[in-house]
Amino acid sequence: MSDTVDADAHPIGLKIRNGSKIYPGTQALKNVDFDLRMGAVNVLVGENGAGKSTLMKVIAGVEQLNGGTIELDGQEIVFADKSEAARHGVGIVFQELNLFPNLTVAENIFVGHEKTRGGIHIDRAAQTTAARALMKRLEQNIDPGTPLGNLRIGQQQIVEIAKALAENARILILDEPTSALSAAEVEVLFRVIKDLKQQGVGIVYISHRLEELIRIGDYITVLRDGAITGSRSMQGVDIPWIVANMIGSASKEFPKTVAHDLGQEVFRVEEICLPSPAGGYAVDHMSLAVREGEIVGLYGLMGAGRSELLECIMAQHPNSSGRMFISGQAVREKSVAGRIRRGLALIPEDRKRDGLIQIMSIRENLTMSSLLDFTRGFHLSLKAEAAKAAEFVKRMAIKIASLEHPVSSLSGGNQQKVVIGKALMTKPKILLMDEPSRGIDIGAKAEIFRTMRHLAADGLGILFVTSDLEEVLALSDRILVMANGRLTGQFPAGANAADVVSAATPNLNRIEAQ
Amino acid sequence: MSSTEAAGNVKTVIGGSKSRTSALLMLLHMRTFVALILVFVFFAIAAPNFLSAGNMLIISKHVALNALLAIGMTFVIIAGGIDLSVGSIVGLCAMVAGYLVLYGIDLGFLGVAYSLQFNTIEICLIVLVVGIFIGSINGFLITKLNVAPFIATLGTLYVARGAALLFSEGRTFPNLAGNPEYGSDTFRVIGSGTFFGLPVSVWIMVVVALIAAYLATRTPLGRHIYAVGGNERGAALSGVRVDRVKMLVYMFSGLCAALVGLIISSQLQASHPATGETFELNAIAAAVLGGTSMSGGRGRIGGTIVGAFVIGILADGLIMMGVSSFWQTVIKGLVIIAAVVVDQVQQKLQARVVLQQNAD
């Protein structure tokens, strides 16, 4: 597709020079120089937290630079907000869907800039016609009058793209647009992108799926820790080059694996299956085992079925099937409480929604799963409870002013420690951790990783899910890779990063063969 | 104003008057109690005879009924639900009690010419079981059939009220004096007896309140009720049996309503099918006035009792002053709104103080 890249054929439409963005505590962008070429696909790649999203938010006017300049068509410009950027032809499709399930497809496409008569009366017919034309362009057989909630997630993503197109974007930013799409829908999207390119639209494309990037990209920019580590035309770029630039040679301050002997197998799952609402299986006959004192890293891209697997193990999906064994004993308990009693504990991915009860105090959150330990008959001993909570605050090094403050007053890292403390208080044999470092700063991350190491050294089996390549490489005693609900790779510690990435994107060979 | 300026202002507000802030917080924290003292003092001055022992007894009897319902309601609301059916359960239970006292259960439908008669204790137990049973229907609809609490209990509100009317075809069961032969002549004690100088109904309220307060603060079940209302998903993932907790709170609410039904039919020595209409609203008002958050997860039994006293004293005091019942209704509404507004102010202030303490 991009056999010959001629720089002159792709004029630079938007230019960032020396761009810096500072958030309290972290520098998200460090003196970034970025050229966005029109009529081409500008690919942006980097680990989670590398600054891709921040860079895109700057271009789309959602955030403003602290230093440096943005030039649009050779003129310096500052976007005060998203709508100003939109007026200049910059459209963005966010990774999270920003749609209204209760409104129709047409209403969603034109929300915020409705087609009206006299500024009051919504011109329903005009909106429907325009929406139908957009759907035709995107090769989708979706009726504009359908309520959005009735569509599959992939179709909703298409509607989100249509929304950006409806505003006649000259620059279109796509943040992980394919994470929820089926293979056929991805093909459609790629055709649309090709179309847009020919019309001179400059496209910025962010994805973790490296094979996709190589296939459709014309230019590639790699970010690491807020700085650009590589920028070139896509010609001759291969996955090892991308990975090398993404994670660099110097590893972050992750605790080195302290050698300790692994014990017996403590946990095994066999043939776990979870039917997916979109058809097929979200978790497809997964089997794995964890030994005492072993940290098993489960790597995979978004939608690979990793979180779903952990949820199946924690009795969240009544429709799942499969067998589970703890220390060789079958687990038949169907309730969360029963599985916690058997020695399973889960650190959920979404701390706010699943991990904590925000309005309750730190003490109450810490002891939520182990109240029976402080109960005789009916009577709950508040004294014993507070003592235990204080012990765990100390042990987990949670920074608090008082045990009685609401847990919502803590920082992300300290909240995560509360969640882990709650899980550990149940004296688990296996700790399941879903993205344990999500949304916390570097310092707290390192602490959490150290804690994981210590726990493993004490004989706990840990199965943790992550989409951070560096994390899985540095932390795991063994690496498992999932894609499309299946186990697609198994590596020892110290595996080659490129191999792990390839296993996570099993479609690579098929696409390269084309 | 730029955000840095705003941040600076906030800081000076907090830093400049830290002691005043915490004093204010303390006052807000005790707001229902402060309100109680205010209305009490006001009526003591404004209404002659308000402070007489007789009047106090009457007020406490009135309050006991609403407080009992409000205790059950508080648990339901803390768990994130609502129970609109309590007034109707009161009515139905009053009718069941009246029927049992008057007729017992006629076994004619079995072809036996004999009717079962019950003594007072048995009657009470049966009525309480009826209340718990209707509560469990609410719980079943909400947990197993996923009906929204508002709708489920609105449904049982109508069904229970209809059932109460069907019982007597709309008539009143009069003269519930009971029959010494069957041991049911003591039925009137529940509503009109006294014990150590206090009405039995007030004792019932005190005992239920103490049990409820213990349940709420000193048992795993109580903690789980708060957790379910605070974050149902988070509670479930922590191993809380959410469905069981919800079931229990609705059953407890039904039990409280049945107690009220018993007390009223005994007090009046008659049961009328319209007994308890709109009682659910007074119970909700008492709970909210006492600091229970309608979004769940927050509330205290002590607060609810004080809230019930505020409403009760306000109502009776205004009557004694001769204020028209129309104005009484308006004033009650204003008090409830004021309570919720103050609650919001307190929460904002509290969050700010905690943030500041963490920063220090």
mmCIF file of N, CA, C and O in Angstrom, chain B residues 101-150:
data_model
loop_
_atom_site.group_PDB
_atom_site.id
_atom_site.type_symbol
_atom_site.label_atom_id
_atom_site.label_comp_id
_atom_site.label_asym_id
_atom_site.label_seq_id
_atom_site.Cartn_x
_atom_site.Cartn_y
_atom_site.Cartn_z
ATOM 1 N N VAL B 101 -58.328 -11.749 65.855
ATOM 2 C CA VAL B 101 -58.903 -11.503 67.170
ATOM 3 C C VAL B 101 -60.406 -11.788 67.127
ATOM 4 O O VAL B 101 -60.951 -12.432 68.018
ATOM 5 N N LEU B 102 -61.065 -11.314 66.079
ATOM 6 C CA LEU B 102 -62.519 -11.442 66.005
ATOM 7 C C LEU B 102 -62.966 -12.855 65.673
ATOM 8 O O LEU B 102 -63.848 -13.411 66.306
ATOM 9 N N TYR B 103 -62.348 -13.443 64.646
ATOM 10 C CA TYR B 103 -62.883 -14.700 64.103
ATOM 11 C C TYR B 103 -61.965 -15.902 64.257
ATOM 12 O O TYR B 103 -62.398 -17.026 64.114
ATOM 13 N N GLY B 104 -60.668 -15.684 64.434
ATOM 14 C CA GLY B 104 -59.753 -16.826 64.353
ATOM 15 C C GLY B 104 -59.725 -17.325 62.917
ATOM 16 O O GLY B 104 -60.077 -16.600 61.978
ATOM 17 N N ILE B 105 -59.306 -18.543 62.708
ATOM 18 C CA ILE B 105 -59.326 -19.093 61.360
ATOM 19 C C ILE B 105 -60.391 -20.190 61.315
ATOM 20 O O ILE B 105 -60.290 -21.200 62.001
ATOM 21 N N ASP B 106 -61.378 -19.953 60.457
ATOM 22 C CA ASP B 106 -62.467 -20.918 60.317
ATOM 23 C C ASP B 106 -62.014 -22.047 59.404
ATOM 24 O O ASP B 106 -61.572 -21.812 58.271
ATOM 25 N N LEU B 107 -62.071 -23.266 59.899
ATOM 26 C CA LEU B 107 -61.612 -24.398 59.086
ATOM 27 C C LEU B 107 -62.732 -24.976 58.229
ATOM 28 O O LEU B 107 -62.636 -26.086 57.727
ATOM 29 N N GLY B 108 -63.818 -24.193 58.059
ATOM 30 C CA GLY B 108 -64.941 -24.661 57.262
ATOM 31 C C GLY B 108 -64.545 -25.100 55.864
ATOM 32 O O GLY B 108 -65.085 -26.056 55.316
ATOM 33 N N PHE B 109 -63.548 -24.444 55.312
ATOM 34 C CA PHE B 109 -63.157 -24.780 53.929
ATOM 35 C C PHE B 109 -62.545 -26.188 53.858
ATOM 36 O O PHE B 109 -62.406 -26.766 52.800
ATOM 37 N N LEU B 110 -62.176 -26.748 54.999
ATOM 38 C CA LEU B 110 -61.669 -28.120 55.015
ATOM 39 C C LEU B 110 -62.793 -29.125 55.276
ATOM 40 O O LEU B 110 -62.560 -30.325 55.379
ATOM 41 N N GLY B 111 -63.992 -28.579 55.408
ATOM 42 C CA GLY B 111 -65.109 -29.460 55.698
ATOM 43 C C GLY B 111 -65.221 -29.801 57.186
ATOM 44 O O GLY B 111 -65.913 -30.720 57.576
ATOM 45 N N VAL B 112 -64.480 -29.048 58.018
ATOM 46 C CA VAL B 112 -64.524 -29.293 59.456
ATOM 47 C C VAL B 112 -65.270 -28.145 60.112
ATOM 48 O O VAL B 112 -64.978 -26.991 59.839
ATOM 49 N N ALA B 113 -66.209 -28.439 60.928
ATOM 50 C CA ALA B 113 -66.965 -27.372 61.585
ATOM 51 C C ALA B 113 -66.231 -26.926 62.838
ATOM 52 O O ALA B 113 -66.633 -27.173 63.946
ATOM 53 N N TYR B 114 -65.070 -26.303 62.650
ATOM 54 C CA TYR B 114 -64.250 -25.909 63.787
ATOM 55 C C TYR B 114 -63.449 -24.683 63.375
ATOM 56 O O TYR B 114 -63.018 -24.568 62.242
ATOM 57 N N SER B 115 -63.271 -23.752 64.284
ATOM 58 C CA SER B 115 -62.419 -22.617 63.927
ATOM 59 C C SER B 115 -61.284 -22.498 64.939
ATOM 60 O O SER B 115 -61.501 -22.627 66.138
ATOM 61 N N LEU B 116 -60.084 -22.293 64.386
ATOM 62 C CA LEU B 116 -58.898 -22.142 65.231
ATOM 63 C C LEU B 116 -58.932 -20.786 65.900
ATOM 64 O O LEU B 116 -59.189 -19.775 65.245
ATOM 65 N N GLN B 117 -58.660 -20.748 67.208
ATOM 66 C CA GLN B 117 -58.556 -19.464 67.899
ATOM 67 C C GLN B 117 -57.148 -19.314 68.461
ATOM 68 O O GLN B 117 -56.504 -20.309 68.772
ATOM 69 N N PHE B 118 -56.713 -18.062 68.569
ATOM 70 C CA PHE B 118 -55.331 -17.832 68.970
ATOM 71 C C PHE B 118 -55.245 -16.910 70.162
ATOM 72 O O PHE B 118 -56.086 -16.039 70.346
ATOM 73 N N ASN B 119 -54.182 -17.089 70.955
ATOM 74 C CA ASN B 119 -53.949 -16.120 72.024
ATOM 75 C C ASN B 119 -53.108 -14.969 71.487
ATOM 76 O O ASN B 119 -52.692 -14.966 70.319
ATOM 77 N N THR B 120 -52.865 -13.980 72.318
ATOM 78 C CA THR B 120 -52.234 -12.748 71.848
ATOM 79 C C THR B 120 -50.867 -13.010 71.211
ATOM 80 O O THR B 120 -50.555 -12.497 70.139
ATOM 81 N N ILE B 121 -50.060 -13.829 71.872
ATOM 82 C CA ILE B 121 -48.721 -14.091 71.359
ATOM 83 C C ILE B 121 -48.790 -14.717 69.964
ATOM 84 O O ILE B 121 -48.078 -14.306 69.043
ATOM 85 N N GLU B 122 -49.689 -15.683 69.839
ATOM 86 C CA GLU B 122 -49.813 -16.353 68.538
ATOM 87 C C GLU B 122 -50.250 -15.374 67.452
ATOM 88 O O GLU B 122 -49.740 -15.390 66.331
ATOM 89 N N ILE B 123 -51.187 -14.528 67.805
ATOM 90 C CA ILE B 123 -51.662 -13.528 66.832
ATOM 91 C C ILE B 123 -50.499 -12.643 66.391
ATOM 92 O O ILE B 123 -50.289 -12.402 65.202
ATOM 93 N N CYS B 124 -49.729 -12.192 67.376
ATOM 94 C CA CYS B 124 -48.588 -11.325 67.040
ATOM 95 C C CYS B 124 -47.637 -12.041 66.087
ATOM 96 O O CYS B 124 -47.200 -11.480 65.083
ATOM 97 N N LEU B 125 -47.309 -13.287 66.412
ATOM 98 C CA LEU B 125 -46.356 -14.010 65.576
ATOM 99 C C LEU B 125 -46.873 -14.152 64.144
ATOM 100 O O LEU B 125 -46.136 -13.931 63.186
ATOM 101 N N ILE B 126 -48.156 -14.508 64.019
ATOM 102 C CA ILE B 126 -48.714 -14.677 62.676
ATOM 103 C C ILE B 126 -48.620 -13.366 61.893
ATOM 104 O O ILE B 126 -48.205 -13.332 60.732
ATOM 105 N N VAL B 127 -49.001 -12.273 62.561
ATOM 106 C CA VAL B 127 -48.991 -10.977 61.878
ATOM 107 C C VAL B 127 -47.564 -10.605 61.458
ATOM 108 O O VAL B 127 -47.331 -10.128 60.339
ATOM 109 N N LEU B 128 -46.600 -10.870 62.355
ATOM 110 C CA LEU B 128 -45.216 -10.535 62.008
ATOM 111 C C LEU B 128 -44.753 -11.368 60.811
ATOM 112 O O LEU B 128 -44.066 -10.876 59.919
ATOM 113 N N VAL B 129 -45.163 -12.634 60.780
ATOM 114 C CA VAL B 129 -44.783 -13.482 59.654
ATOM 115 C C VAL B 129 -45.374 -12.932 58.356
ATOM 116 O O VAL B 129 -44.712 -12.903 57.316
ATOM 117 N N VAL B 130 -46.630 -12.447 58.433
ATOM 118 C CA VAL B 130 -47.239 -11.850 57.236
ATOM 119 C C VAL B 130 -46.396 -10.674 56.749
ATOM 120 O O VAL B 130 -46.097 -10.541 55.554
ATOM 121 N N GLY B 131 -45.979 -9.793 57.676
ATOM 122 C CA GLY B 131 -45.164 -8.634 57.296
ATOM 123 C C GLY B 131 -43.854 -9.056 56.670
ATOM 124 O O GLY B 131 -43.450 -8.539 55.617
ATOM 125 N N ILE B 132 -43.190 -10.034 57.309
ATOM 126 C CA ILE B 132 -41.905 -10.497 56.765
ATOM 127 C C ILE B 132 -42.118 -11.130 55.392
ATOM 128 O O ILE B 132 -41.314 -10.935 54.474
ATOM 129 N N PHE B 133 -43.234 -11.847 55.254
ATOM 130 C CA PHE B 133 -43.498 -12.503 53.975
ATOM 131 C C PHE B 133 -43.650 -11.466 52.853
ATOM 132 O O PHE B 133 -43.071 -11.620 51.775
ATOM 133 N N ILE B 134 -44.400 -10.388 53.100
ATOM 134 C CA ILE B 134 -44.560 -9.373 52.048
ATOM 135 C C ILE B 134 -43.208 -8.717 51.756
ATOM 136 O O ILE B 134 -42.858 -8.453 50.599
ATOM 137 N N GLY B 135 -42.425 -8.493 52.808
ATOM 138 C CA GLY B 135 -41.078 -7.964 52.586
ATOM 139 C C GLY B 135 -40.262 -8.897 51.721
ATOM 140 O O GLY B 135 -39.512 -8.458 50.836
ATOM 141 N N SER B 136 -40.405 -10.207 51.938
ATOM 142 C CA SER B 136 -39.609 -11.146 51.146
ATOM 143 C C SER B 136 -40.078 -11.169 49.696
ATOM 144 O O SER B 136 -39.285 -11.415 48.793
ATOM 145 N N ILE B 137 -41.381 -10.875 49.482
ATOM 146 C CA ILE B 137 -41.842 -10.758 48.085
ATOM 147 C C ILE B 137 -41.148 -9.565 47.433
ATOM 148 O O ILE B 137 -40.640 -9.658 46.298
ATOM 149 N N ASN B 138 -41.099 -8.446 48.152
ATOM 150 C CA ASN B 138 -40.354 -7.289 47.633
ATOM 151 C C ASN B 138 -38.925 -7.690 47.288
ATOM 152 O O ASN B 138 -38.420 -7.400 46.198
ATOM 153 N N GLY B 139 -38.280 -8.357 48.229
ATOM 154 C CA GLY B 139 -36.890 -8.758 48.021
ATOM 155 C C GLY B 139 -36.740 -9.689 46.842
ATOM 156 O O GLY B 139 -35.812 -9.551 46.042
ATOM 157 N N PHE B 140 -37.671 -10.608 46.692
ATOM 158 C CA PHE B 140 -37.611 -11.558 45.584
ATOM 159 C C PHE B 140 -37.740 -10.826 44.250
ATOM 160 O O PHE B 140 -36.964 -11.055 43.314
ATOM 161 N N LEU B 141 -38.725 -9.929 44.172
ATOM 162 C CA LEU B 141 -38.920 -9.177 42.923
ATOM 163 C C LEU B 141 -37.657 -8.395 42.566
ATOM 164 O O LEU B 141 -37.255 -8.324 41.407
ATOM 165 N N ILE B 142 -37.026 -7.827 43.587
ATOM 166 C CA ILE B 142 -35.897 -6.929 43.338
ATOM 167 C C ILE B 142 -34.624 -7.708 43.027
ATOM 168 O O ILE B 142 -33.890 -7.367 42.098
ATOM 169 N N THR B 143 -34.365 -8.797 43.764
ATOM 170 C CA THR B 143 -33.093 -9.500 43.554
ATOM 171 C C THR B 143 -33.175 -10.544 42.449
ATOM 172 O O THR B 143 -32.289 -10.626 41.617
ATOM 173 N N LYS B 144 -34.259 -11.317 42.427
ATOM 174 C CA LYS B 144 -34.305 -12.421 41.460
ATOM 175 C C LYS B 144 -34.908 -12.012 40.127
ATOM 176 O O LYS B 144 -34.531 -12.522 39.077
ATOM 177 N N LEU B 145 -35.886 -11.113 40.163
ATOM 178 C CA LEU B 145 -36.540 -10.726 38.909
ATOM 179 C C LEU B 145 -36.083 -9.358 38.429
ATOM 180 O O LEU B 145 -36.586 -8.854 37.426
ATOM 181 N N ASN B 146 -35.135 -8.755 39.142
ATOM 182 C CA ASN B 146 -34.529 -7.504 38.690
ATOM 183 C C ASN B 146 -35.496 -6.363 38.463
ATOM 184 O O ASN B 146 -35.309 -5.550 37.557
ATOM 185 N N VAL B 147 -36.569 -6.319 39.261
ATOM 186 C CA VAL B 147 -37.483 -5.185 39.166
ATOM 187 C C VAL B 147 -36.878 -4.035 39.982
ATOM 188 O O VAL B 147 -36.324 -4.267 41.060
ATOM 189 N N ALA B 148 -36.956 -2.815 39.473
ATOM 190 C CA ALA B 148 -36.425 -1.674 40.213
ATOM 191 C C ALA B 148 -37.172 -1.550 41.540
ATOM 192 O O ALA B 148 -38.396 -1.719 41.570
ATOM 193 N N PRO B 149 -36.464 -1.270 42.648
ATOM 194 C CA PRO B 149 -37.111 -1.210 43.966
ATOM 195 C C PRO B 149 -38.332 -0.300 43.996
ATOM 196 O O PRO B 149 -39.344 -0.635 44.590
ATOM 197 N N PHE B 150 -38.223 0.846 43.349
ATOM 198 C CA PHE B 150 -39.345 1.795 43.347
ATOM 199 C C PHE B 150 -40.596 1.139 42.771
ATOM 200 O O PHE B 150 -41.684 1.241 43.331
#
